[in-house]
PDB file of C-alpha atoms in Angstrom:
ATOM      1  CA  MET V 139     103.699 204.805 138.840  1.00 46.00           C
ATOM      2  CA  PRO V 140     104.103 201.080 138.149  1.00 51.00           C
ATOM      3  CA  PRO V 141     100.886 199.033 138.076  1.00 52.00           C
ATOM      4  CA  GLU V 142     100.027 197.206 141.263  1.00 54.00           C
ATOM      5  CA  GLN V 143     100.907 193.538 141.029  1.00 61.00           C
ATOM      6  CA  ALA V 144      98.235 190.994 141.848  1.00 66.00           C
ATOM      7  CA  VAL V 145      98.699 188.994 145.033  1.00 66.00           C
ATOM      8  CA  PRO V 146      99.417 185.330 144.246  1.00 74.00           C
ATOM      9  CA  PRO V 147      96.367 183.132 144.929  1.00 78.00           C
ATOM     10  CA  ASP V 148      98.332 180.888 147.299  1.00 80.00           C
ATOM     11  CA  ARG V 149      99.253 183.853 149.454  1.00 84.00           C
ATOM     12  CA  VAL V 150      95.622 184.984 149.519  1.00 85.00           C
ATOM     13  CA  ARG V 151      94.595 181.499 150.630  1.00 85.00           C
ATOM     14  CA  ARG V 152      97.231 181.392 153.398  1.00 88.00           C
ATOM     15  CA  ARG V 153      96.121 184.802 154.633  1.00 90.00           C
ATOM     16  CA  ALA V 154      92.489 183.678 154.700  1.00 89.00           C
ATOM     17  CA  LEU V 155      93.541 180.549 156.625  1.00 90.00           C
ATOM     18  CA  ALA V 156      95.451 182.656 159.164  1.00 90.00           C
ATOM     19  CA  GLU V 157      92.506 185.001 159.680  1.00 92.00           C
ATOM     20  CA  PHE V 158      90.074 182.099 160.034  1.00 90.00           C
ATOM     21  CA  LEU V 159      92.241 180.346 162.633  1.00 92.00           C
ATOM     22  CA  ARG V 160      92.660 183.556 164.595  1.00 91.00           C
ATOM     23  CA  SER V 161      88.914 184.252 164.581  1.00 91.00           C
ATOM     24  CA  ARG V 162      88.093 180.723 165.793  1.00 89.00           C
ATOM     25  CA  ARG V 163      90.795 180.882 168.494  1.00 91.00           C
ATOM     26  CA  GLU V 164      89.532 184.193 169.842  1.00 89.00           C
ATOM     27  CA  ARG V 165      85.945 183.026 170.192  1.00 89.00           C
ATOM     28  CA  ILE V 166      86.721 180.083 172.532  1.00 89.00           C
ATOM     29  CA  THR V 167      86.937 180.821 176.237  1.00 85.00           C
ATOM     30  CA  PRO V 168      89.560 179.029 178.343  1.00 84.00           C
ATOM     31  CA  ARG V 169      86.825 177.313 180.357  1.00 82.00           C
ATOM     32  CA  GLU V 170      85.262 175.900 177.175  1.00 85.00           C
ATOM     33  CA  ALA V 171      88.664 174.435 176.312  1.00 82.00           C
ATOM     34  CA  GLY V 172      89.162 173.038 179.811  1.00 83.00           C
ATOM     35  CA  ILE V 173      91.771 175.638 180.790  1.00 81.00           C
ATOM     36  CA  LEU V 174      91.597 177.600 184.045  1.00 74.00           C
ATOM     37  CA  PRO V 175      92.073 181.305 183.259  1.00 67.00           C
ATOM     38  CA  GLY V 176      94.828 183.045 185.212  1.00 66.00           C
ATOM     39  CA  PRO V 177      94.406 186.350 187.050  1.00 65.00           C
ATOM     40  CA  ARG V 178      96.459 188.344 184.521  1.00 71.00           C
ATOM     41  CA  ARG V 179      94.637 187.147 181.434  1.00 70.00           C
ATOM     42  CA  ARG V 180      93.702 190.040 179.119  1.00 72.00           C
ATOM     43  CA  THR V 181      92.061 188.227 176.205  1.00 71.00           C
ATOM     44  CA  PRO V 182      88.785 186.299 176.534  1.00 73.00           C
ATOM     45  CA  GLY V 183      89.869 183.787 173.895  1.00 85.00           C
ATOM     46  CA  LEU V 184      92.652 181.236 173.755  1.00 88.00           C
ATOM     47  CA  ARG V 185      96.295 182.125 173.352  1.00 87.00           C
ATOM     48  CA  ARG V 186      98.339 180.737 170.480  1.00 90.00           C
ATOM     49  CA  GLU V 187     100.383 178.566 172.809  1.00 90.00           C
ATOM     50  CA  GLU V 188      97.189 177.066 174.239  1.00 89.00           C
ATOM     51  CA  VAL V 189      95.877 176.128 170.791  1.00 91.00           C
ATOM     52  CA  ALA V 190      99.296 174.655 169.979  1.00 90.00           C
ATOM     53  CA  GLN V 191      99.256 172.583 173.153  1.00 90.00           C
ATOM     54  CA  LEU V 192      95.709 171.364 172.583  1.00 90.00           C
ATOM     55  CA  SER V 193      96.570 170.443 168.980  1.00 89.00           C
ATOM     56  CA  GLY V 194      99.882 168.748 169.742  1.00 90.00           C
ATOM     57  CA  VAL V 195     101.989 171.097 167.602  1.00 90.00           C
ATOM     58  CA  SER V 196     104.809 173.514 168.456  1.00 90.00           C
ATOM     59  CA  VAL V 197     104.022 177.109 169.365  1.00 91.00           C
ATOM     60  CA  THR V 198     106.417 178.341 166.700  1.00 91.00           C
ATOM     61  CA  TRP V 199     104.747 176.292 163.965  1.00 91.00           C
ATOM     62  CA  TYR V 200     101.241 177.427 164.950  1.00 91.00           C
ATOM     63  CA  THR V 201     102.417 181.043 165.142  1.00 92.00           C
ATOM     64  CA  TRP V 202     103.795 180.767 161.612  1.00 92.00           C
ATOM     65  CA  LEU V 203     100.417 179.387 160.510  1.00 91.00           C
ATOM     66  CA  GLU V 204      98.623 182.455 161.887  1.00 90.00           C
ATOM     67  CA  GLN V 205     101.256 184.648 160.255  1.00 92.00           C
ATOM     68  CA  ALA V 206     100.324 183.174 156.860  1.00 88.00           C
ATOM     69  CA  ARG V 207     103.804 181.767 156.299  1.00 90.00           C
ATOM     70  CA  ASP V 208     104.378 179.266 153.510  1.00 87.00           C
ATOM     71  CA  ILE V 209     104.373 176.029 155.505  1.00 86.00           C
ATOM     72  CA  SER V 210     102.772 172.659 154.804  1.00 83.00           C
ATOM     73  CA  VAL V 211      99.865 171.335 156.846  1.00 85.00           C
ATOM     74  CA  SER V 212      98.962 167.657 157.015  1.00 86.00           C
ATOM     75  CA  ARG V 213      95.444 166.267 157.261  1.00 85.00           C
ATOM     76  CA  GLN V 214      96.267 164.872 160.701  1.00 88.00           C
ATOM     77  CA  VAL V 215      97.251 168.317 161.994  1.00 88.00           C
ATOM     78  CA  LEU V 216      94.142 169.865 160.447  1.00 91.00           C
ATOM     79  CA  GLU V 217      91.991 167.318 162.252  1.00 91.00           C
ATOM     80  CA  SER V 218      93.774 168.170 165.524  1.00 91.00           C
ATOM     81  CA  LEU V 219      93.239 171.895 164.954  1.00 92.00           C
ATOM     82  CA  ALA V 220      89.570 171.301 164.147  1.00 91.00           C
ATOM     83  CA  ARG V 221      89.104 169.470 167.452  1.00 92.00           C
ATOM     84  CA  ALA V 222      91.066 172.031 169.475  1.00 91.00           C
ATOM     85  CA  LEU V 223      89.098 174.918 167.977  1.00 92.00           C
ATOM     86  CA  MET V 224      85.776 173.060 168.357  1.00 92.00           C
ATOM     87  CA  LEU V 225      84.846 173.496 164.704  1.00 90.00           C
ATOM     88  CA  ASP V 226      81.485 172.314 163.469  1.00 88.00           C
ATOM     89  CA  ALA V 227      81.125 170.351 160.220  1.00 82.00           C
ATOM     90  CA  ALA V 228      80.904 173.432 157.962  1.00 79.00           C
ATOM     91  CA  GLU V 229      83.862 175.117 159.671  1.00 89.00           C
ATOM     92  CA  ARG V 230      85.910 171.933 159.416  1.00 88.00           C
ATOM     93  CA  ARG V 231      85.334 171.707 155.663  1.00 83.00           C
ATOM     94  CA  HIS V 232      86.224 175.406 155.363  1.00 88.00           C
ATOM     95  CA  LEU V 233      89.470 174.824 157.258  1.00 89.00           C
ATOM     96  CA  PHE V 234      90.488 172.005 154.907  1.00 87.00           C
ATOM     97  CA  ALA V 235      89.650 174.092 151.834  1.00 84.00           C
ATOM     98  CA  LEU V 236      91.723 177.040 153.048  1.00 87.00           C
ATOM     99  CA  ALA V 237      94.637 174.701 153.768  1.00 86.00           C
ATOM    100  CA  GLY V 238      94.486 173.341 150.215  1.00 83.00           C
ATOM    101  CA  GLU V 239      93.567 169.831 151.327  1.00 79.00           C
ATOM    102  CA  PRO V 240      90.788 167.689 149.796  1.00 69.00           C
ATOM    103  CA  LEU V 241      87.559 168.223 151.641  1.00 65.00           C
ATOM    104  CA  PRO V 242      86.732 165.516 154.175  1.00 58.00           C
ATOM    105  CA  GLY V 243      83.650 163.649 153.099  1.00 57.00           C
ATOM    106  CA  ARG V 244      80.366 163.758 154.899  1.00 56.00           C
ATOM    107  CA  PRO V 245      78.691 160.460 155.723  1.00 54.00           C
ATOM    108  CA  PRO V 246      76.093 159.482 153.138  1.00 54.00           C
ATOM    109  CA  ALA V 247      72.463 159.876 154.120  1.00 54.00           C
ATOM    110  CA  ASP V 248      70.128 156.900 154.540  1.00 58.00           C
ATOM    111  CA  GLY V 249      67.461 158.543 152.428  1.00 63.00           C
ATOM    112  CA  PRO V 250      65.951 161.854 151.384  1.00 74.00           C
ATOM    113  CA  PRO V 251      64.353 164.162 153.949  1.00 80.00           C
ATOM    114  CA  PRO V 252      60.546 164.568 153.754  1.00 87.00           C
ATOM    115  CA  ALA V 253      60.886 167.905 151.957  1.00 89.00           C
ATOM    116  CA  LEU V 254      62.890 166.276 149.160  1.00 89.00           C
ATOM    117  CA  GLN V 255      60.293 163.524 148.785  1.00 91.00           C
ATOM    118  CA  ARG V 256      57.601 166.210 148.507  1.00 93.00           C
ATOM    119  CA  LEU V 257      59.632 167.893 145.769  1.00 94.00           C
ATOM    120  CA  VAL V 258      59.870 164.593 143.875  1.00 94.00           C
ATOM    121  CA  ASP V 259      56.097 164.114 144.224  1.00 95.00           C
ATOM    122  CA  ALA V 260      55.429 167.684 143.075  1.00 95.00           C
ATOM    123  CA  LEU V 261      57.201 167.002 139.774  1.00 95.00           C
ATOM    124  CA  ASP V 262      54.358 164.732 138.624  1.00 94.00           C
ATOM    125  CA  PRO V 263      53.404 164.065 135.847  1.00 94.00           C
ATOM    126  CA  HIS V 264      57.117 164.206 135.029  1.00 96.00           C
ATOM    127  CA  PRO V 265      59.087 161.171 136.223  1.00 97.00           C
ATOM    128  CA  ALA V 266      61.542 161.932 139.024  1.00 96.00           C
ATOM    129  CA  TYR V 267      63.569 159.844 141.436  1.00 96.00           C
ATOM    130  CA  CYS V 268      66.423 160.034 143.945  1.00 94.00           C
ATOM    131  CA  LEU V 269      69.465 157.770 144.159  1.00 93.00           C
ATOM    132  CA  ASP V 270      71.671 157.314 147.194  1.00 90.00           C
ATOM    133  CA  VAL V 271      75.453 156.965 147.108  1.00 87.00           C
ATOM    134  CA  HIS V 272      75.119 153.310 146.013  1.00 91.00           C
ATOM    135  CA  TRP V 273      72.554 154.121 143.296  1.00 94.00           C
ATOM    136  CA  ASN V 274      69.692 152.657 145.285  1.00 94.00           C
ATOM    137  CA  LEU V 275      66.293 154.186 144.556  1.00 95.00           C
ATOM    138  CA  VAL V 276      65.333 155.975 147.776  1.00 93.00           C
ATOM    139  CA  ALA V 277      62.534 158.196 146.433  1.00 94.00           C
ATOM    140  CA  TRP V 278      60.370 158.273 143.320  1.00 96.00           C
ATOM    141  CA  ASN V 279      57.060 159.722 142.234  1.00 96.00           C
ATOM    142  CA  ARG V 280      53.979 158.264 140.614  1.00 95.00           C
ATOM    143  CA  ALA V 281      55.196 159.051 137.112  1.00 96.00           C
ATOM    144  CA  GLU V 282      58.503 157.225 137.633  1.00 96.00           C
ATOM    145  CA  ALA V 283      56.629 154.215 139.008  1.00 95.00           C
ATOM    146  CA  ALA V 284      54.355 154.283 135.954  1.00 94.00           C
ATOM    147  CA  LEU V 285      57.388 154.443 133.676  1.00 95.00           C
ATOM    148  CA  ILE V 286      59.541 151.624 135.072  1.00 94.00           C
ATOM    149  CA  GLY V 287      57.187 149.827 137.478  1.00 92.00           C
ATOM    150  CA  ASP V 288      56.721 150.634 141.161  1.00 93.00           C
ATOM    151  CA  PRO V 289      59.946 150.034 143.130  1.00 94.00           C
ATOM    152  CA  ALA V 290      57.853 149.718 146.298  1.00 92.00           C
ATOM    153  CA  ARG V 291      56.775 146.287 145.023  1.00 93.00           C
ATOM    154  CA  LEU V 292      60.384 145.124 144.940  1.00 93.00           C
ATOM    155  CA  GLU V 293      62.479 143.921 147.848  1.00 92.00           C
ATOM    156  CA  PRO V 294      64.923 146.621 149.031  1.00 90.00           C
ATOM    157  CA  ARG V 295      67.921 144.796 147.541  1.00 90.00           C
ATOM    158  CA  ALA V 296      66.376 145.002 144.064  1.00 94.00           C
ATOM    159  CA  ARG V 297      65.713 148.764 144.218  1.00 95.00           C
ATOM    160  CA  ASN V 298      69.007 149.616 142.591  1.00 96.00           C
ATOM    161  CA  LEU V 299      69.122 151.427 139.262  1.00 96.00           C
ATOM    162  CA  LEU V 300      72.143 149.514 138.004  1.00 96.00           C
ATOM    163  CA  ARG V 301      70.655 146.164 139.064  1.00 96.00           C
ATOM    164  CA  LEU V 302      67.338 146.994 137.381  1.00 97.00           C
ATOM    165  CA  MET V 303      69.019 148.040 134.156  1.00 97.00           C
ATOM    166  CA  PHE V 304      71.079 144.866 133.851  1.00 97.00           C
ATOM    167  CA  THR V 305      68.833 142.180 135.374  1.00 96.00           C
ATOM    168  CA  ASP V 306      65.213 143.236 134.726  1.00 95.00           C
ATOM    169  CA  PRO V 307      64.187 141.885 131.290  1.00 94.00           C
ATOM    170  CA  ARG V 308      61.433 144.499 130.999  1.00 93.00           C
ATOM    171  CA  LEU V 309      63.995 147.313 130.953  1.00 95.00           C
ATOM    172  CA  ARG V 310      65.626 145.778 127.881  1.00 95.00           C
ATOM    173  CA  THR V 311      62.441 146.303 125.888  1.00 95.00           C
ATOM    174  CA  LEU V 312      61.409 149.530 127.622  1.00 96.00           C
ATOM    175  CA  VAL V 313      64.659 151.444 126.985  1.00 96.00           C
ATOM    176  CA  ALA V 314      65.367 152.183 123.334  1.00 95.00           C
ATOM    177  CA  ASP V 315      68.970 151.380 122.405  1.00 94.00           C
ATOM    178  CA  TRP V 316      69.342 149.370 125.609  1.00 96.00           C
ATOM    179  CA  PRO V 317      72.987 148.349 124.922  1.00 96.00           C
ATOM    180  CA  GLY V 318      74.114 151.925 124.380  1.00 95.00           C
ATOM    181  CA  GLN V 319      72.155 153.325 127.329  1.00 95.00           C
ATOM    182  CA  ALA V 320      73.183 150.514 129.677  1.00 96.00           C
ATOM    183  CA  ARG V 321      76.842 150.837 128.801  1.00 95.00           C
ATOM    184  CA  ARG V 322      76.725 154.623 129.250  1.00 94.00           C
ATOM    185  CA  LEU V 323      74.997 154.197 132.615  1.00 95.00           C
ATOM    186  CA  LEU V 324      77.688 151.764 133.743  1.00 95.00           C
ATOM    187  CA  ALA V 325      80.450 154.198 132.733  1.00 93.00           C
ATOM    188  CA  GLN V 326      78.753 156.922 134.784  1.00 93.00           C
ATOM    189  CA  PHE V 327      78.446 154.576 137.748  1.00 94.00           C
ATOM    190  CA  ARG V 328      82.150 153.692 137.638  1.00 90.00           C
ATOM    191  CA  ALA V 329      83.082 157.389 137.548  1.00 88.00           C
ATOM    192  CA  ASP V 330      80.721 158.128 140.433  1.00 87.00           C
ATOM    193  CA  ALA V 331      82.109 155.214 142.485  1.00 85.00           C
ATOM    194  CA  ARG V 332      85.794 156.114 142.134  1.00 79.00           C
ATOM    195  CA  GLN V 333      85.817 157.669 145.615  1.00 73.00           C
ATOM    196  CA  ARG V 334      84.534 154.427 147.152  1.00 76.00           C
ATOM    197  CA  ILE V 335      87.042 151.885 145.855  1.00 75.00           C
ATOM    198  CA  GLY V 336      87.121 149.036 148.369  1.00 77.00           C
ATOM    199  CA  ASP V 337      83.647 149.805 149.720  1.00 81.00           C
ATOM    200  CA  PRO V 338      82.149 146.393 150.687  1.00 87.00           C
ATOM    201  CA  HIS V 339      78.728 147.413 149.338  1.00 88.00           C
ATOM    202  CA  LEU V 340      80.241 148.404 145.996  1.00 89.00           C
ATOM    203  CA  GLU V 341      82.285 145.202 145.768  1.00 90.00           C
ATOM    204  CA  ARG V 342      79.247 143.064 146.579  1.00 93.00           C
ATOM    205  CA  LEU V 343      77.001 144.823 144.042  1.00 94.00           C
ATOM    206  CA  THR V 344      79.490 144.638 141.171  1.00 93.00           C
ATOM    207  CA  GLY V 345      80.421 141.057 142.052  1.00 94.00           C
ATOM    208  CA  GLU V 346      76.793 139.936 141.941  1.00 96.00           C
ATOM    209  CA  LEU V 347      76.119 141.770 138.679  1.00 96.00           C
ATOM    210  CA  ARG V 348      79.163 140.186 137.047  1.00 95.00           C
ATOM    211  CA  GLN V 349      77.580 136.814 137.842  1.00 96.00           C
ATOM    212  CA  GLU V 350      74.039 137.784 136.821  1.00 96.00           C
ATOM    213  CA  SER V 351      74.675 139.756 133.616  1.00 97.00           C
ATOM    214  CA  PRO V 352      77.134 138.786 130.849  1.00 96.00           C
ATOM    215  CA  GLU V 353      76.954 142.339 129.468  1.00 97.00           C
ATOM    216  CA  PHE V 354      77.810 143.841 132.827  1.00 97.00           C
ATOM    217  CA  ALA V 355      80.752 141.454 133.241  1.00 96.00           C
ATOM    218  CA  ALA V 356      82.148 142.312 129.807  1.00 95.00           C
ATOM    219  CA  TRP V 357      81.621 146.078 130.011  1.00 95.00           C
ATOM    220  CA  TRP V 358      82.875 146.346 133.598  1.00 93.00           C
ATOM    221  CA  GLU V 359      86.215 144.947 132.479  1.00 90.00           C
ATOM    222  CA  SER V 360      86.523 147.701 129.851  1.00 89.00           C
ATOM    223  CA  HIS V 361      86.920 150.301 132.649  1.00 89.00           C
ATOM    224  CA  ASP V 362      85.023 152.965 130.707  1.00 90.00           C
ATOM    225  CA  VAL V 363      84.166 156.110 132.676  1.00 87.00           C
ATOM    226  CA  ALA V 364      81.885 159.008 131.784  1.00 89.00           C
ATOM    227  CA  ASP V 365      80.573 162.092 133.550  1.00 87.00           C
ATOM    228  CA  PHE V 366      76.841 162.656 133.631  1.00 86.00           C
ATOM    229  CA  HIS V 367      75.521 165.216 131.189  1.00 82.00           C
ATOM    230  CA  ALA V 368      71.921 166.184 130.615  1.00 80.00           C
ATOM    231  CA  ASN V 369      70.843 163.640 128.032  1.00 87.00           C
ATOM    232  CA  ARG V 370      67.826 162.307 126.175  1.00 92.00           C
ATOM    233  CA  ARG V 371      66.379 158.825 126.498  1.00 95.00           C
ATOM    234  CA  THR V 372      63.669 157.169 124.481  1.00 96.00           C
ATOM    235  CA  PHE V 373      61.270 154.579 125.898  1.00 97.00           C
ATOM    236  CA  HIS V 374      58.849 152.169 124.227  1.00 96.00           C
ATOM    237  CA  HIS V 375      56.223 151.938 126.956  1.00 95.00           C
ATOM    238  CA  PRO V 376      53.719 149.069 126.574  1.00 93.00           C
ATOM    239  CA  ARG V 377      50.756 151.297 127.483  1.00 91.00           C
ATOM    240  CA  ALA V 378      51.825 154.866 126.753  1.00 93.00           C
ATOM    241  CA  GLY V 379      53.770 154.212 123.569  1.00 95.00           C
ATOM    242  CA  LEU V 380      56.805 156.267 122.555  1.00 96.00           C
ATOM    243  CA  LEU V 381      58.168 158.544 125.318  1.00 97.00           C
ATOM    244  CA  VAL V 382      61.135 160.870 124.782  1.00 97.00           C
ATOM    245  CA  LEU V 383      62.543 162.345 128.001  1.00 97.00           C
ATOM    246  CA  ASP V 384      65.345 164.763 128.802  1.00 96.00           C
ATOM    247  CA  TYR V 385      67.190 163.866 132.018  1.00 95.00           C
ATOM    248  CA  VAL V 386      68.609 166.449 134.434  1.00 93.00           C
ATOM    249  CA  LYS V 387      70.608 165.623 137.583  1.00 92.00           C
ATOM    250  CA  LEU V 388      70.590 167.746 140.743  1.00 89.00           C
ATOM    251  CA  ALA V 389      72.673 167.228 143.882  1.00 82.00           C
ATOM    252  CA  ALA V 390      70.881 167.494 147.235  1.00 77.00           C
ATOM    253  CA  LEU V 391      73.527 169.523 149.057  1.00 70.00           C
ATOM    254  CA  ASP V 392      71.885 169.111 152.468  1.00 71.00           C
ATOM    255  CA  THR V 393      71.616 165.330 151.994  1.00 77.00           C
ATOM    256  CA  PRO V 394      75.106 163.936 151.240  1.00 74.00           C
ATOM    257  CA  GLY V 395      75.242 161.286 148.547  1.00 80.00           C
ATOM    258  CA  VAL V 396      71.648 161.750 147.355  1.00 88.00           C
ATOM    259  CA  LYS V 397      71.044 162.897 143.780  1.00 90.00           C
ATOM    260  CA  LEU V 398      67.719 163.888 142.230  1.00 93.00           C
ATOM    261  CA  PHE V 399      66.937 163.077 138.604  1.00 95.00           C
ATOM    262  CA  ALA V 400      64.114 164.923 136.869  1.00 95.00           C
ATOM    263  CA  CYS V 401      62.835 163.710 133.496  1.00 96.00           C
ATOM    264  CA  MET V 402      61.216 166.352 131.327  1.00 96.00           C
ATOM    265  CA  PRO V 403      59.180 165.551 128.185  1.00 96.00           C
ATOM    266  CA  ALA V 404      61.126 166.402 125.046  1.00 96.00           C
ATOM    267  CA  ASP V 405      58.015 167.006 122.936  1.00 96.00           C
ATOM    268  CA  ALA V 406      54.308 167.723 123.218  1.00 96.00           C
ATOM    269  CA  GLU V 407      53.353 164.127 122.412  1.00 96.00           C
ATOM    270  CA  THR V 408      55.390 162.799 125.340  1.00 96.00           C
ATOM    271  CA  ALA V 409      53.919 165.437 127.663  1.00 95.00           C
ATOM    272  CA  GLY V 410      50.408 164.363 126.740  1.00 94.00           C
ATOM    273  CA  ARG V 411      51.160 160.658 127.119  1.00 94.00           C
ATOM    274  CA  LEU V 412      52.697 161.242 130.569  1.00 94.00           C
ATOM    275  CA  ARG V 413      49.520 163.013 131.691  1.00 92.00           C
ATOM    276  CA  GLU V 414      47.442 160.103 130.460  1.00 90.00           C
ATOM    277  CA  LEU V 415      49.750 157.605 132.135  1.00 88.00           C
ATOM    278  CA  THR V 416      49.482 159.219 135.584  1.00 83.00           C
ATOM    279  CA  GLY V 417      46.168 161.091 135.378  1.00 71.00           C
ATOM    280  CA  PRO V 418      42.908 160.317 137.200  1.00 61.00           C
ATOM    281  CA  GLN V 419      42.040 157.732 134.552  1.00 54.00           C
ATOM    282  CA  ALA V 420      45.190 155.738 135.416  1.00 53.00           C
ATOM    283  CA  ASP V 421      44.192 152.610 137.282  1.00 47.00           C
ATOM    284  CA  GLY V 422      45.989 153.050 140.598  1.00 44.00           C
ATOM    285  CA  ARG V 423      49.712 153.029 141.325  1.00 45.00           C
ATOM    286  CA  PRO V 424      51.533 150.655 138.944  1.00 45.00           C
ATOM    287  CA  GLU V 425      53.161 147.550 140.264  1.00 40.00           C
ATOM    288  CA  ALA V 426      56.626 146.407 139.263  1.00 36.00           C
ATOM    289  CA  GLY V 427      55.566 142.851 138.540  1.00 34.00           C
ATOM    290  CA  ASP V 428      52.351 143.371 136.576  1.00 38.00           C
ATOM    291  CA  GLY V 429      53.889 144.315 133.219  1.00 36.00           C
ATOM    292  CA  TRP V 430      52.490 147.812 133.761  1.00 37.00           C
TER     293      TRP V 430
END
């Protein structure tokens, strides 16, 4: 008996798309879709021709879609189907994935939810912070404030990691190998921003930094890109001394655009110095303008 051949992945995907469409169609009542049910109606859900009419496509084409035929589907048609089938945000993303189209983006969040801020606070005495889609600092804990200065003391415009790295003179002495770290950070920012080309906020930020920082202007023109990898950074803190931290990035899946960075001590000496920096003996919450 010949071995059973594997089903091509594309056919599996089309079948899953057909089954998903059929399940969503059958759950919607005619009244929910604004259709008056006739006296001879046998199914509680919508008919294929009704979904086709609501979506603005032909009955034949939609039927082929539910039959898992090899036909192309545009983003515009997918959006029409999502509206006709009353899909929520998760179902809409699932529809696009099954159709082999790039997932539609979710709008970025304004800031972290309270639970995420509590998580950042709970990481003390290890520095931790959250960045939004534009790399603005939207959450940080006491240890992060003690490390770089309290962002709360800055005006909102200045609470941007890229702006701090390239325009705050204290960061140039705080971060060991500032040129290498700054250039690597900029390459990561460019890679992260590739989905927002033309974004007015992005254009304004990079335009201002090209004027304010010669290094930024020169390195931005090099078009270097780099993915983020867990890495190690060394700091020469004016009060705590040498600090060696390992950085880890986490995505907040329920808060689009927000990323959490946790900084773990790389050695026992750093762990002890972090405790001293943020412990009960620390004199209040550090301010960004007081030189720590």
